[in-house]
């Protein structure tokens, strides 16, 4: 089992938990991951972390595809990978329509098609075998559409990238998981129950089958976010996780298009997922939080004292999951998890 540390994105003020990150590196954590929503970006903090560390791998969980052209993402990835000595993991995702259209000001469109073409273009740039030329449904390079000057020409990157740079996608829908299995090196679920591998098994096999035998779980990584809150009072430890789950299940998206609500239903919480959403969208956030079942928290997170967490980790270790991306800001939790897992 590999452990990664989630640094996330900023609140109102920018800061990084460098003491915890440096302890994770000393303790043997494999990676550290940054994120972005509509505040701090994912790359600038990761560059800072890369300069302050020596061996821990540097992942984005995730970079928002609608916020950057594929070429810009490839340029950024190659740059930070080169400066860090080949430590970069490119994690990308479509984000959601509220952020894509409300913040980036572009059409949400067809995220699966965009992901397919995006990764194809990025891999072409990284390989640097031919000048980049792509005329798809989502991207047109060199651009030939309305307003084109006609002067665009296929180019190769000046900077020589790493052809084998790992690319992960953030996916929880069956079609998204299948696409990750087909074209990516790993998938990042926002959370998961290790005992419900069935949710991932069939879609991944569908994706692997399209590669003609080139892909399997032997060379593909499933790396879910796993919140870990260690303490003597399990009820108290569950509360922040309930707050997060209520936000995602209830309010991270419109009523008619909330991927996390759909995912909670597939995890076996169809009745309560609807009720959480109703309460949250009605402004009853505390009520929505109270509705989140203890069982769901215990399935997708690590909460309670060290012994309880060690016991729950048995299910994770018995699953096909290879990497757990740990959400914690507590340096003692980092040390304890390293002692238990590594």
mmCIF file of C-alpha atoms in Angstrom:
data_model
loop_
_atom_site.group_PDB
_atom_site.id
_atom_site.type_symbol
_atom_site.label_atom_id
_atom_site.label_comp_id
_atom_site.label_asym_id
_atom_site.label_seq_id
_atom_site.Cartn_x
_atom_site.Cartn_y
_atom_site.Cartn_z
ATOM 1 C CA UNK A 1 0.000 0.000 0.000
ATOM 2 C CA UNK A 2 1.316 3.418 -0.994
ATOM 3 C CA UNK A 3 0.279 6.526 0.908
ATOM 4 C CA UNK A 4 -0.188 9.981 -0.537
ATOM 5 C CA UNK A 5 -0.915 13.171 1.394
ATOM 6 C CA UNK A 6 -3.625 15.581 0.269
ATOM 7 C CA UNK A 7 -2.675 19.218 0.575
ATOM 8 C CA UNK A 8 -5.841 20.372 -1.195
ATOM 9 C CA UNK A 9 -6.577 23.979 -2.112
ATOM 10 C CA UNK A 10 -6.604 27.135 -0.053
ATOM 11 C CA UNK A 11 -9.324 28.755 1.945
ATOM 12 C CA UNK A 12 -9.542 32.536 2.140
ATOM 13 C CA UNK A 13 -5.828 32.751 2.933
ATOM 14 C CA UNK A 14 -3.084 30.855 1.131
ATOM 15 C CA UNK A 15 -0.835 28.578 3.136
ATOM 16 C CA UNK A 16 0.786 25.160 3.026
ATOM 17 C CA UNK A 17 1.185 22.604 5.852
ATOM 18 C CA UNK A 18 4.892 22.204 5.131
ATOM 19 C CA UNK A 19 5.687 20.614 8.511
ATOM 20 C CA UNK A 20 3.179 17.855 7.775
ATOM 21 C CA UNK A 21 4.359 17.473 4.179
ATOM 22 C CA UNK A 22 8.005 17.204 5.227
ATOM 23 C CA UNK A 23 7.072 14.662 7.894
ATOM 24 C CA UNK A 24 5.179 12.649 5.283
ATOM 25 C CA UNK A 25 8.284 12.583 3.112
ATOM 26 C CA UNK A 26 10.460 11.503 6.048
ATOM 27 C CA UNK A 27 7.927 8.838 7.035
ATOM 28 C CA UNK A 28 7.907 7.246 3.574
ATOM 29 C CA UNK A 29 4.760 8.655 1.974
ATOM 30 C CA UNK A 30 4.926 8.160 -1.773
ATOM 31 C CA UNK A 31 3.293 11.387 -2.910
ATOM 32 C CA UNK A 32 1.709 14.713 -2.020
ATOM 33 C CA UNK A 33 -1.240 16.166 -3.947
ATOM 34 C CA UNK A 34 -2.602 19.653 -4.477
ATOM 35 C CA UNK A 35 -5.994 20.691 -5.840
ATOM 36 C CA UNK A 36 -7.894 23.640 -7.236
ATOM 37 C CA UNK A 37 -11.488 24.846 -7.277
ATOM 38 C CA UNK A 38 -12.027 28.593 -7.782
ATOM 39 C CA UNK A 39 -9.317 30.057 -5.572
ATOM 40 C CA UNK A 40 -5.710 28.890 -5.427
ATOM 41 C CA UNK A 41 -4.431 26.897 -8.386
ATOM 42 C CA UNK A 42 -2.907 23.423 -8.136
ATOM 43 C CA UNK A 43 0.503 24.046 -9.701
ATOM 44 C CA UNK A 44 1.933 27.045 -7.858
ATOM 45 C CA UNK A 45 1.742 25.360 -4.415
ATOM 46 C CA UNK A 46 3.093 22.131 -5.895
ATOM 47 C CA UNK A 47 6.112 23.955 -7.289
ATOM 48 C CA UNK A 48 6.737 25.384 -3.822
ATOM 49 C CA UNK A 49 6.425 21.913 -2.284
ATOM 50 C CA UNK A 50 8.755 20.482 -4.921
ATOM 51 C CA UNK A 51 11.405 23.052 -4.062
ATOM 52 C CA UNK A 52 11.137 22.192 -0.353
ATOM 53 C CA UNK A 53 11.282 18.396 -0.749
ATOM 54 C CA UNK A 54 13.649 15.915 -2.339
ATOM 55 C CA UNK A 55 11.957 12.604 -3.139
ATOM 56 C CA UNK A 56 8.220 12.610 -2.514
ATOM 57 C CA UNK A 57 6.268 12.545 -5.776
ATOM 58 C CA UNK A 58 4.158 15.572 -6.708
ATOM 59 C CA UNK A 59 0.597 15.045 -7.912
ATOM 60 C CA UNK A 60 -2.308 17.246 -8.929
ATOM 61 C CA UNK A 61 -5.643 16.035 -7.682
ATOM 62 C CA UNK A 62 -6.776 17.663 -9.890
ATOM 63 C CA UNK A 63 -5.954 20.231 -12.565
ATOM 64 C CA UNK A 64 -9.199 21.386 -14.166
ATOM 65 C CA UNK A 65 -9.183 20.618 -17.889
ATOM 66 C CA UNK A 66 -11.559 23.461 -18.832
ATOM 67 C CA UNK A 67 -9.176 25.987 -17.271
ATOM 68 C CA UNK A 68 -6.245 25.140 -19.567
ATOM 69 C CA UNK A 69 -5.649 24.063 -23.114
ATOM 70 C CA UNK A 70 -4.074 20.595 -23.429
ATOM 71 C CA UNK A 71 -0.864 22.244 -24.625
ATOM 72 C CA UNK A 72 -0.733 24.534 -21.573
ATOM 73 C CA UNK A 73 -1.245 21.545 -19.287
ATOM 74 C CA UNK A 74 1.525 19.633 -21.050
ATOM 75 C CA UNK A 75 3.881 22.635 -20.835
ATOM 76 C CA UNK A 76 3.182 23.040 -17.124
ATOM 77 C CA UNK A 77 3.558 19.308 -16.465
ATOM 78 C CA UNK A 78 6.862 19.077 -18.326
ATOM 79 C CA UNK A 79 8.233 22.125 -16.548
ATOM 80 C CA UNK A 80 7.492 21.044 -12.993
ATOM 81 C CA UNK A 81 8.524 17.471 -13.808
ATOM 82 C CA UNK A 82 11.906 18.643 -15.089
ATOM 83 C CA UNK A 83 12.531 20.981 -12.164
ATOM 84 C CA UNK A 84 11.593 18.272 -9.633
ATOM 85 C CA UNK A 85 13.727 15.527 -11.153
ATOM 86 C CA UNK A 86 10.888 13.532 -12.694
ATOM 87 C CA UNK A 87 8.551 13.487 -9.690
ATOM 88 C CA UNK A 88 5.367 14.845 -11.268
ATOM 89 C CA UNK A 89 2.047 12.968 -11.567
ATOM 90 C CA UNK A 90 -0.493 14.677 -13.805
ATOM 91 C CA UNK A 91 -3.976 14.372 -12.342
ATOM 92 C CA UNK A 92 -6.728 15.947 -14.445
ATOM 93 C CA UNK A 93 -10.507 16.075 -14.375
ATOM 94 C CA UNK A 94 -13.501 17.778 -15.958
ATOM 95 C CA UNK A 95 -14.689 19.565 -12.781
ATOM 96 C CA UNK A 96 -18.458 20.234 -12.760
ATOM 97 C CA UNK A 97 -20.775 22.425 -14.808
ATOM 98 C CA UNK A 98 -21.276 24.990 -12.053
ATOM 99 C CA UNK A 99 -17.533 25.725 -11.891
ATOM 100 C CA UNK A 100 -16.774 25.196 -15.586
ATOM 101 C CA UNK A 101 -19.470 27.563 -16.828
ATOM 102 C CA UNK A 102 -19.762 29.778 -13.758
ATOM 103 C CA UNK A 103 -16.043 30.335 -13.162
ATOM 104 C CA UNK A 104 -14.092 29.475 -16.303
ATOM 105 C CA UNK A 105 -16.820 30.756 -18.592
ATOM 106 C CA UNK A 106 -16.710 27.900 -21.087
ATOM 107 C CA UNK A 107 -19.227 25.249 -22.043
ATOM 108 C CA UNK A 108 -19.273 22.100 -19.915
ATOM 109 C CA UNK A 109 -19.870 20.171 -23.117
ATOM 110 C CA UNK A 110 -18.999 16.501 -23.269
ATOM 111 C CA UNK A 111 -16.471 15.756 -20.506
ATOM 112 C CA UNK A 112 -15.705 12.191 -21.574
ATOM 113 C CA UNK A 113 -14.906 13.187 -25.144
ATOM 114 C CA UNK A 114 -12.884 16.136 -23.882
ATOM 115 C CA UNK A 115 -10.909 13.857 -21.547
ATOM 116 C CA UNK A 116 -10.149 11.394 -24.341
ATOM 117 C CA UNK A 117 -8.872 14.065 -26.699
ATOM 118 C CA UNK A 118 -7.100 15.995 -23.937
ATOM 119 C CA UNK A 119 -5.001 13.016 -22.870
ATOM 120 C CA UNK A 120 -4.258 12.091 -26.482
ATOM 121 C CA UNK A 121 -2.900 15.587 -27.135
ATOM 122 C CA UNK A 122 -0.904 15.721 -23.897
ATOM 123 C CA UNK A 123 0.668 12.327 -24.606
ATOM 124 C CA UNK A 124 1.576 13.423 -28.145
ATOM 125 C CA UNK A 125 3.309 16.501 -26.734
ATOM 126 C CA UNK A 126 5.156 14.469 -24.086
ATOM 127 C CA UNK A 127 6.298 11.853 -26.619
ATOM 128 C CA UNK A 128 7.588 14.544 -28.986
ATOM 129 C CA UNK A 129 7.700 12.075 -31.871
ATOM 130 C CA UNK A 130 5.667 14.199 -34.296
ATOM 131 C CA UNK A 131 4.455 17.789 -34.401
ATOM 132 C CA UNK A 132 1.094 18.133 -32.705
ATOM 133 C CA UNK A 133 -1.851 17.932 -35.044
ATOM 134 C CA UNK A 134 -5.312 17.065 -33.783
ATOM 135 C CA UNK A 135 -8.686 17.730 -35.347
ATOM 136 C CA UNK A 136 -11.320 16.275 -33.059
ATOM 137 C CA UNK A 137 -14.763 17.070 -31.742
ATOM 138 C CA UNK A 138 -13.409 19.132 -28.817
ATOM 139 C CA UNK A 139 -9.992 20.391 -29.945
ATOM 140 C CA UNK A 140 -8.686 21.673 -33.252
ATOM 141 C CA UNK A 141 -4.862 21.975 -33.448
ATOM 142 C CA UNK A 142 -3.682 23.887 -35.445
ATOM 143 C CA UNK A 143 -6.902 25.847 -35.167
ATOM 144 C CA UNK A 144 -8.884 26.063 -38.406
ATOM 145 C CA UNK A 145 -12.216 27.377 -37.163
ATOM 146 C CA UNK A 146 -13.923 30.786 -37.312
ATOM 147 C CA UNK A 147 -11.474 33.656 -37.100
ATOM 148 C CA UNK A 148 -8.428 31.514 -37.849
ATOM 149 C CA UNK A 149 -5.555 33.357 -39.518
ATOM 150 C CA UNK A 150 -4.530 30.288 -41.481
ATOM 151 C CA UNK A 151 -0.977 30.720 -40.208
ATOM 152 C CA UNK A 152 -1.042 28.059 -37.496
ATOM 153 C CA UNK A 153 1.446 25.241 -37.943
ATOM 154 C CA UNK A 154 1.986 21.916 -36.119
ATOM 155 C CA UNK A 155 4.743 22.269 -33.517
ATOM 156 C CA UNK A 156 6.892 20.088 -31.293
ATOM 157 C CA UNK A 157 7.635 21.108 -27.719
ATOM 158 C CA UNK A 158 10.956 22.892 -27.287
ATOM 159 C CA UNK A 159 11.276 21.242 -23.886
ATOM 160 C CA UNK A 160 11.794 17.493 -24.032
ATOM 161 C CA UNK A 161 9.184 15.908 -21.780
ATOM 162 C CA UNK A 162 9.001 12.485 -20.169
ATOM 163 C CA UNK A 163 7.021 10.127 -22.373
ATOM 164 C CA UNK A 164 6.092 7.880 -19.432
ATOM 165 C CA UNK A 165 4.775 10.655 -17.159
ATOM 166 C CA UNK A 166 1.795 9.100 -15.316
ATOM 167 C CA UNK A 167 -1.613 10.595 -16.043
ATOM 168 C CA UNK A 168 -4.554 10.052 -13.664
ATOM 169 C CA UNK A 169 -8.168 11.121 -14.095
ATOM 170 C CA UNK A 170 -10.685 11.979 -11.386
ATOM 171 C CA UNK A 171 -13.681 9.749 -12.074
ATOM 172 C CA UNK A 172 -16.571 8.155 -10.178
ATOM 173 C CA UNK A 173 -19.135 7.491 -12.913
ATOM 174 C CA UNK A 174 -19.106 4.082 -14.628
ATOM 175 C CA UNK A 175 -18.281 5.618 -18.018
ATOM 176 C CA UNK A 176 -15.572 7.818 -16.509
ATOM 177 C CA UNK A 177 -13.992 4.873 -14.697
ATOM 178 C CA UNK A 178 -14.053 2.811 -17.906
ATOM 179 C CA UNK A 179 -12.397 5.662 -19.816
ATOM 180 C CA UNK A 180 -9.700 5.955 -17.161
ATOM 181 C CA UNK A 181 -9.034 2.230 -17.465
ATOM 182 C CA UNK A 182 -8.652 2.600 -21.196
ATOM 183 C CA UNK A 183 -6.503 5.732 -21.559
ATOM 184 C CA UNK A 184 -5.040 6.733 -18.174
ATOM 185 C CA UNK A 185 -2.530 5.299 -15.712
ATOM 186 C CA UNK A 186 -4.757 5.679 -12.696
ATOM 187 C CA UNK A 187 -8.086 6.893 -11.399
ATOM 188 C CA UNK A 188 -8.768 9.174 -8.427
ATOM 189 C CA UNK A 189 -12.165 8.562 -6.784
ATOM 190 C CA UNK A 190 -13.276 11.370 -4.479
ATOM 191 C CA UNK A 191 -13.985 8.636 -1.900
ATOM 192 C CA UNK A 192 -14.756 4.929 -1.994
ATOM 193 C CA UNK A 193 -15.663 1.888 0.070
ATOM 194 C CA UNK A 194 -12.911 -0.722 -0.401
ATOM 195 C CA UNK A 195 -15.477 -3.464 0.171
ATOM 196 C CA UNK A 196 -17.543 -2.255 -2.800
ATOM 197 C CA UNK A 197 -14.957 -3.045 -5.438
ATOM 198 C CA UNK A 198 -17.826 -4.157 -7.667
ATOM 199 C CA UNK A 199 -18.493 -0.501 -8.476
ATOM 200 C CA UNK A 200 -15.075 -0.287 -10.128
ATOM 201 C CA UNK A 201 -14.477 -3.834 -11.308
ATOM 202 C CA UNK A 202 -16.752 -4.007 -14.356
ATOM 203 C CA UNK A 203 -16.028 -0.498 -15.702
ATOM 204 C CA UNK A 204 -12.274 -0.967 -15.345
ATOM 205 C CA UNK A 205 -12.405 -4.321 -17.085
ATOM 206 C CA UNK A 206 -14.406 -2.692 -19.877
ATOM 207 C CA UNK A 207 -11.714 -0.044 -20.275
ATOM 208 C CA UNK A 208 -8.843 -2.502 -20.044
ATOM 209 C CA UNK A 209 -10.440 -4.688 -22.738
ATOM 210 C CA UNK A 210 -10.199 -1.824 -25.245
ATOM 211 C CA UNK A 211 -6.406 -1.716 -24.908
ATOM 212 C CA UNK A 212 -5.859 -5.135 -26.474
ATOM 213 C CA UNK A 213 -4.309 -6.657 -23.376
ATOM 214 C CA UNK A 214 -1.962 -3.759 -22.612
ATOM 215 C CA UNK A 215 -3.740 -2.687 -19.430
ATOM 216 C CA UNK A 216 -4.714 -4.447 -16.210
ATOM 217 C CA UNK A 217 -4.632 -3.771 -12.496
ATOM 218 C CA UNK A 218 -0.950 -4.721 -12.671
ATOM 219 C CA UNK A 219 -0.155 -1.418 -14.389
ATOM 220 C CA UNK A 220 -3.090 0.733 -13.320
ATOM 221 C CA UNK A 221 -3.514 2.586 -10.029
ATOM 222 C CA UNK A 222 -6.742 3.185 -8.094
ATOM 223 C CA UNK A 223 -5.988 6.055 -5.722
ATOM 224 C CA UNK A 224 -9.008 7.268 -3.725
ATOM 225 C CA UNK A 225 -9.173 10.226 -1.369
ATOM 226 C CA UNK A 226 -9.434 8.890 2.203
ATOM 227 C CA UNK A 227 -10.055 11.339 5.034
ATOM 228 C CA UNK A 228 -8.351 10.275 8.249
ATOM 229 C CA UNK A 229 -9.252 11.832 11.604
ATOM 230 C CA UNK A 230 -7.591 10.166 14.564
ATOM 231 C CA UNK A 231 -8.815 10.702 18.108
ATOM 232 C CA UNK A 232 -10.345 8.993 21.147
ATOM 233 C CA UNK A 233 -13.940 10.076 20.467
ATOM 234 C CA UNK A 234 -15.160 8.353 17.302
ATOM 235 C CA UNK A 235 -18.354 10.426 17.153
ATOM 236 C CA UNK A 236 -16.352 13.633 17.245
ATOM 237 C CA UNK A 237 -13.979 12.299 14.602
ATOM 238 C CA UNK A 238 -16.884 11.501 12.291
ATOM 239 C CA UNK A 239 -18.279 15.043 12.327
ATOM 240 C CA UNK A 240 -15.885 16.712 9.828
ATOM 241 C CA UNK A 241 -16.366 13.784 7.449
ATOM 242 C CA UNK A 242 -20.141 14.148 7.748
ATOM 243 C CA UNK A 243 -19.784 17.827 6.907
ATOM 244 C CA UNK A 244 -17.772 17.016 3.787
ATOM 245 C CA UNK A 245 -20.160 14.270 2.663
ATOM 246 C CA UNK A 246 -23.209 16.480 3.245
ATOM 247 C CA UNK A 247 -21.636 19.208 1.111
ATOM 248 C CA UNK A 248 -20.790 16.878 -1.757
ATOM 249 C CA UNK A 249 -23.912 14.708 -1.690
ATOM 250 C CA UNK A 250 -26.203 17.625 -1.004
ATOM 251 C CA UNK A 251 -24.774 20.679 -2.651
ATOM 252 C CA UNK A 252 -21.827 20.000 -4.949
ATOM 253 C CA UNK A 253 -23.839 20.443 -8.108
ATOM 254 C CA UNK A 254 -27.383 21.246 -9.130
ATOM 255 C CA UNK A 255 -30.276 19.049 -8.037
ATOM 256 C CA UNK A 256 -30.542 17.594 -11.529
ATOM 257 C CA UNK A 257 -26.796 17.056 -12.004
ATOM 258 C CA UNK A 258 -24.863 16.064 -8.897
ATOM 259 C CA UNK A 259 -22.348 13.309 -9.654
ATOM 260 C CA UNK A 260 -21.594 12.786 -5.966
ATOM 261 C CA UNK A 261 -25.234 12.269 -5.107
ATOM 262 C CA UNK A 262 -25.473 9.661 -7.867
ATOM 263 C CA UNK A 263 -22.327 7.999 -6.541
ATOM 264 C CA UNK A 264 -23.711 7.831 -2.988
ATOM 265 C CA UNK A 265 -26.764 6.074 -4.392
ATOM 266 C CA UNK A 266 -24.569 3.496 -6.138
ATOM 267 C CA UNK A 267 -22.778 2.936 -2.823
ATOM 268 C CA UNK A 268 -26.117 1.826 -1.366
ATOM 269 C CA UNK A 269 -27.494 5.065 0.099
ATOM 270 C CA UNK A 270 -30.223 5.909 -2.376
ATOM 271 C CA UNK A 271 -32.910 6.957 0.113
ATOM 272 C CA UNK A 272 -30.750 9.063 2.371
ATOM 273 C CA UNK A 273 -28.853 10.683 -0.526
ATOM 274 C CA UNK A 274 -32.083 12.287 -1.732
ATOM 275 C CA UNK A 275 -32.967 13.470 1.746
ATOM 276 C CA UNK A 276 -29.503 14.968 2.300
ATOM 277 C CA UNK A 277 -29.815 16.856 -0.966
ATOM 278 C CA UNK A 278 -33.284 18.140 -0.115
ATOM 279 C CA UNK A 279 -32.121 19.455 3.242
ATOM 280 C CA UNK A 280 -28.893 20.957 1.958
ATOM 281 C CA UNK A 281 -30.503 22.771 -0.961
ATOM 282 C CA UNK A 282 -33.172 24.094 1.415
ATOM 283 C CA UNK A 283 -30.426 25.731 3.456
ATOM 284 C CA UNK A 284 -30.686 23.199 6.303
ATOM 285 C CA UNK A 285 -27.006 22.288 6.265
ATOM 286 C CA UNK A 286 -26.810 21.085 9.869
ATOM 287 C CA UNK A 287 -29.802 18.844 9.264
ATOM 288 C CA UNK A 288 -28.200 17.465 6.100
ATOM 289 C CA UNK A 289 -25.002 16.771 8.002
ATOM 290 C CA UNK A 290 -26.894 14.930 10.732
ATOM 291 C CA UNK A 291 -28.487 12.686 8.102
ATOM 292 C CA UNK A 292 -25.149 11.302 6.887
ATOM 293 C CA UNK A 293 -25.032 7.720 8.208
ATOM 294 C CA UNK A 294 -22.248 6.686 10.565
ATOM 295 C CA UNK A 295 -21.905 3.570 8.421
ATOM 296 C CA UNK A 296 -21.091 5.596 5.307
ATOM 297 C CA UNK A 297 -18.454 7.587 7.184
ATOM 298 C CA UNK A 298 -16.865 4.413 8.521
ATOM 299 C CA UNK A 299 -16.838 2.868 5.048
ATOM 300 C CA UNK A 300 -15.122 5.687 3.181
ATOM 301 C CA UNK A 301 -12.964 7.325 5.885
ATOM 302 C CA UNK A 302 -10.624 6.375 8.712
ATOM 303 C CA UNK A 303 -11.928 7.685 12.026
ATOM 304 C CA UNK A 304 -11.346 6.982 15.707
ATOM 305 C CA UNK A 305 -8.396 5.852 17.754
ATOM 306 C CA UNK A 306 -5.287 4.209 16.332
ATOM 307 C CA UNK A 307 -6.537 0.680 16.991
ATOM 308 C CA UNK A 308 -9.853 1.325 15.258
ATOM 309 C CA UNK A 309 -8.115 2.832 12.236
ATOM 310 C CA UNK A 310 -5.623 -0.042 12.061
ATOM 311 C CA UNK A 311 -8.522 -2.479 12.066
ATOM 312 C CA UNK A 312 -10.322 -0.641 9.259
ATOM 313 C CA UNK A 313 -7.119 -0.530 7.208
ATOM 314 C CA UNK A 314 -7.316 -4.320 6.879
ATOM 315 C CA UNK A 315 -10.180 -3.908 4.401
ATOM 316 C CA UNK A 316 -8.184 -1.411 2.375
ATOM 317 C CA UNK A 317 -5.130 -3.662 2.286
ATOM 318 C CA UNK A 318 -7.269 -6.615 1.195
ATOM 319 C CA UNK A 319 -8.729 -4.620 -1.716
ATOM 320 C CA UNK A 320 -7.152 -3.983 -5.149
ATOM 321 C CA UNK A 321 -6.468 -0.372 -4.110
ATOM 322 C CA UNK A 322 -2.761 0.376 -4.379
ATOM 323 C CA UNK A 323 -2.647 3.980 -3.192
ATOM 324 C CA UNK A 324 -4.578 5.822 -0.493
ATOM 325 C CA UNK A 325 -4.525 9.608 -0.746
ATOM 326 C CA UNK A 326 -4.873 10.653 2.865
ATOM 327 C CA UNK A 327 -6.679 13.805 3.900
ATOM 328 C CA UNK A 328 -5.270 14.952 7.223
ATOM 329 C CA UNK A 329 -3.670 18.060 8.615
ATOM 330 C CA UNK A 330 -2.341 16.306 11.705
ATOM 331 C CA UNK A 331 1.332 15.422 11.774
ATOM 332 C CA UNK A 332 0.805 12.703 14.398
ATOM 333 C CA UNK A 333 -1.756 11.020 12.136
ATOM 334 C CA UNK A 334 0.806 11.010 9.335
ATOM 335 C CA UNK A 335 3.306 9.295 11.600
ATOM 336 C CA UNK A 336 0.788 6.750 12.853
ATOM 337 C CA UNK A 337 -0.394 5.801 9.359
ATOM 338 C CA UNK A 338 3.179 5.384 8.184
ATOM 339 C CA UNK A 339 3.877 3.054 11.111
ATOM 340 C CA UNK A 340 0.734 1.002 10.427
ATOM 341 C CA UNK A 341 0.936 0.827 6.629
ATOM 342 C CA UNK A 342 4.518 1.241 5.505
#
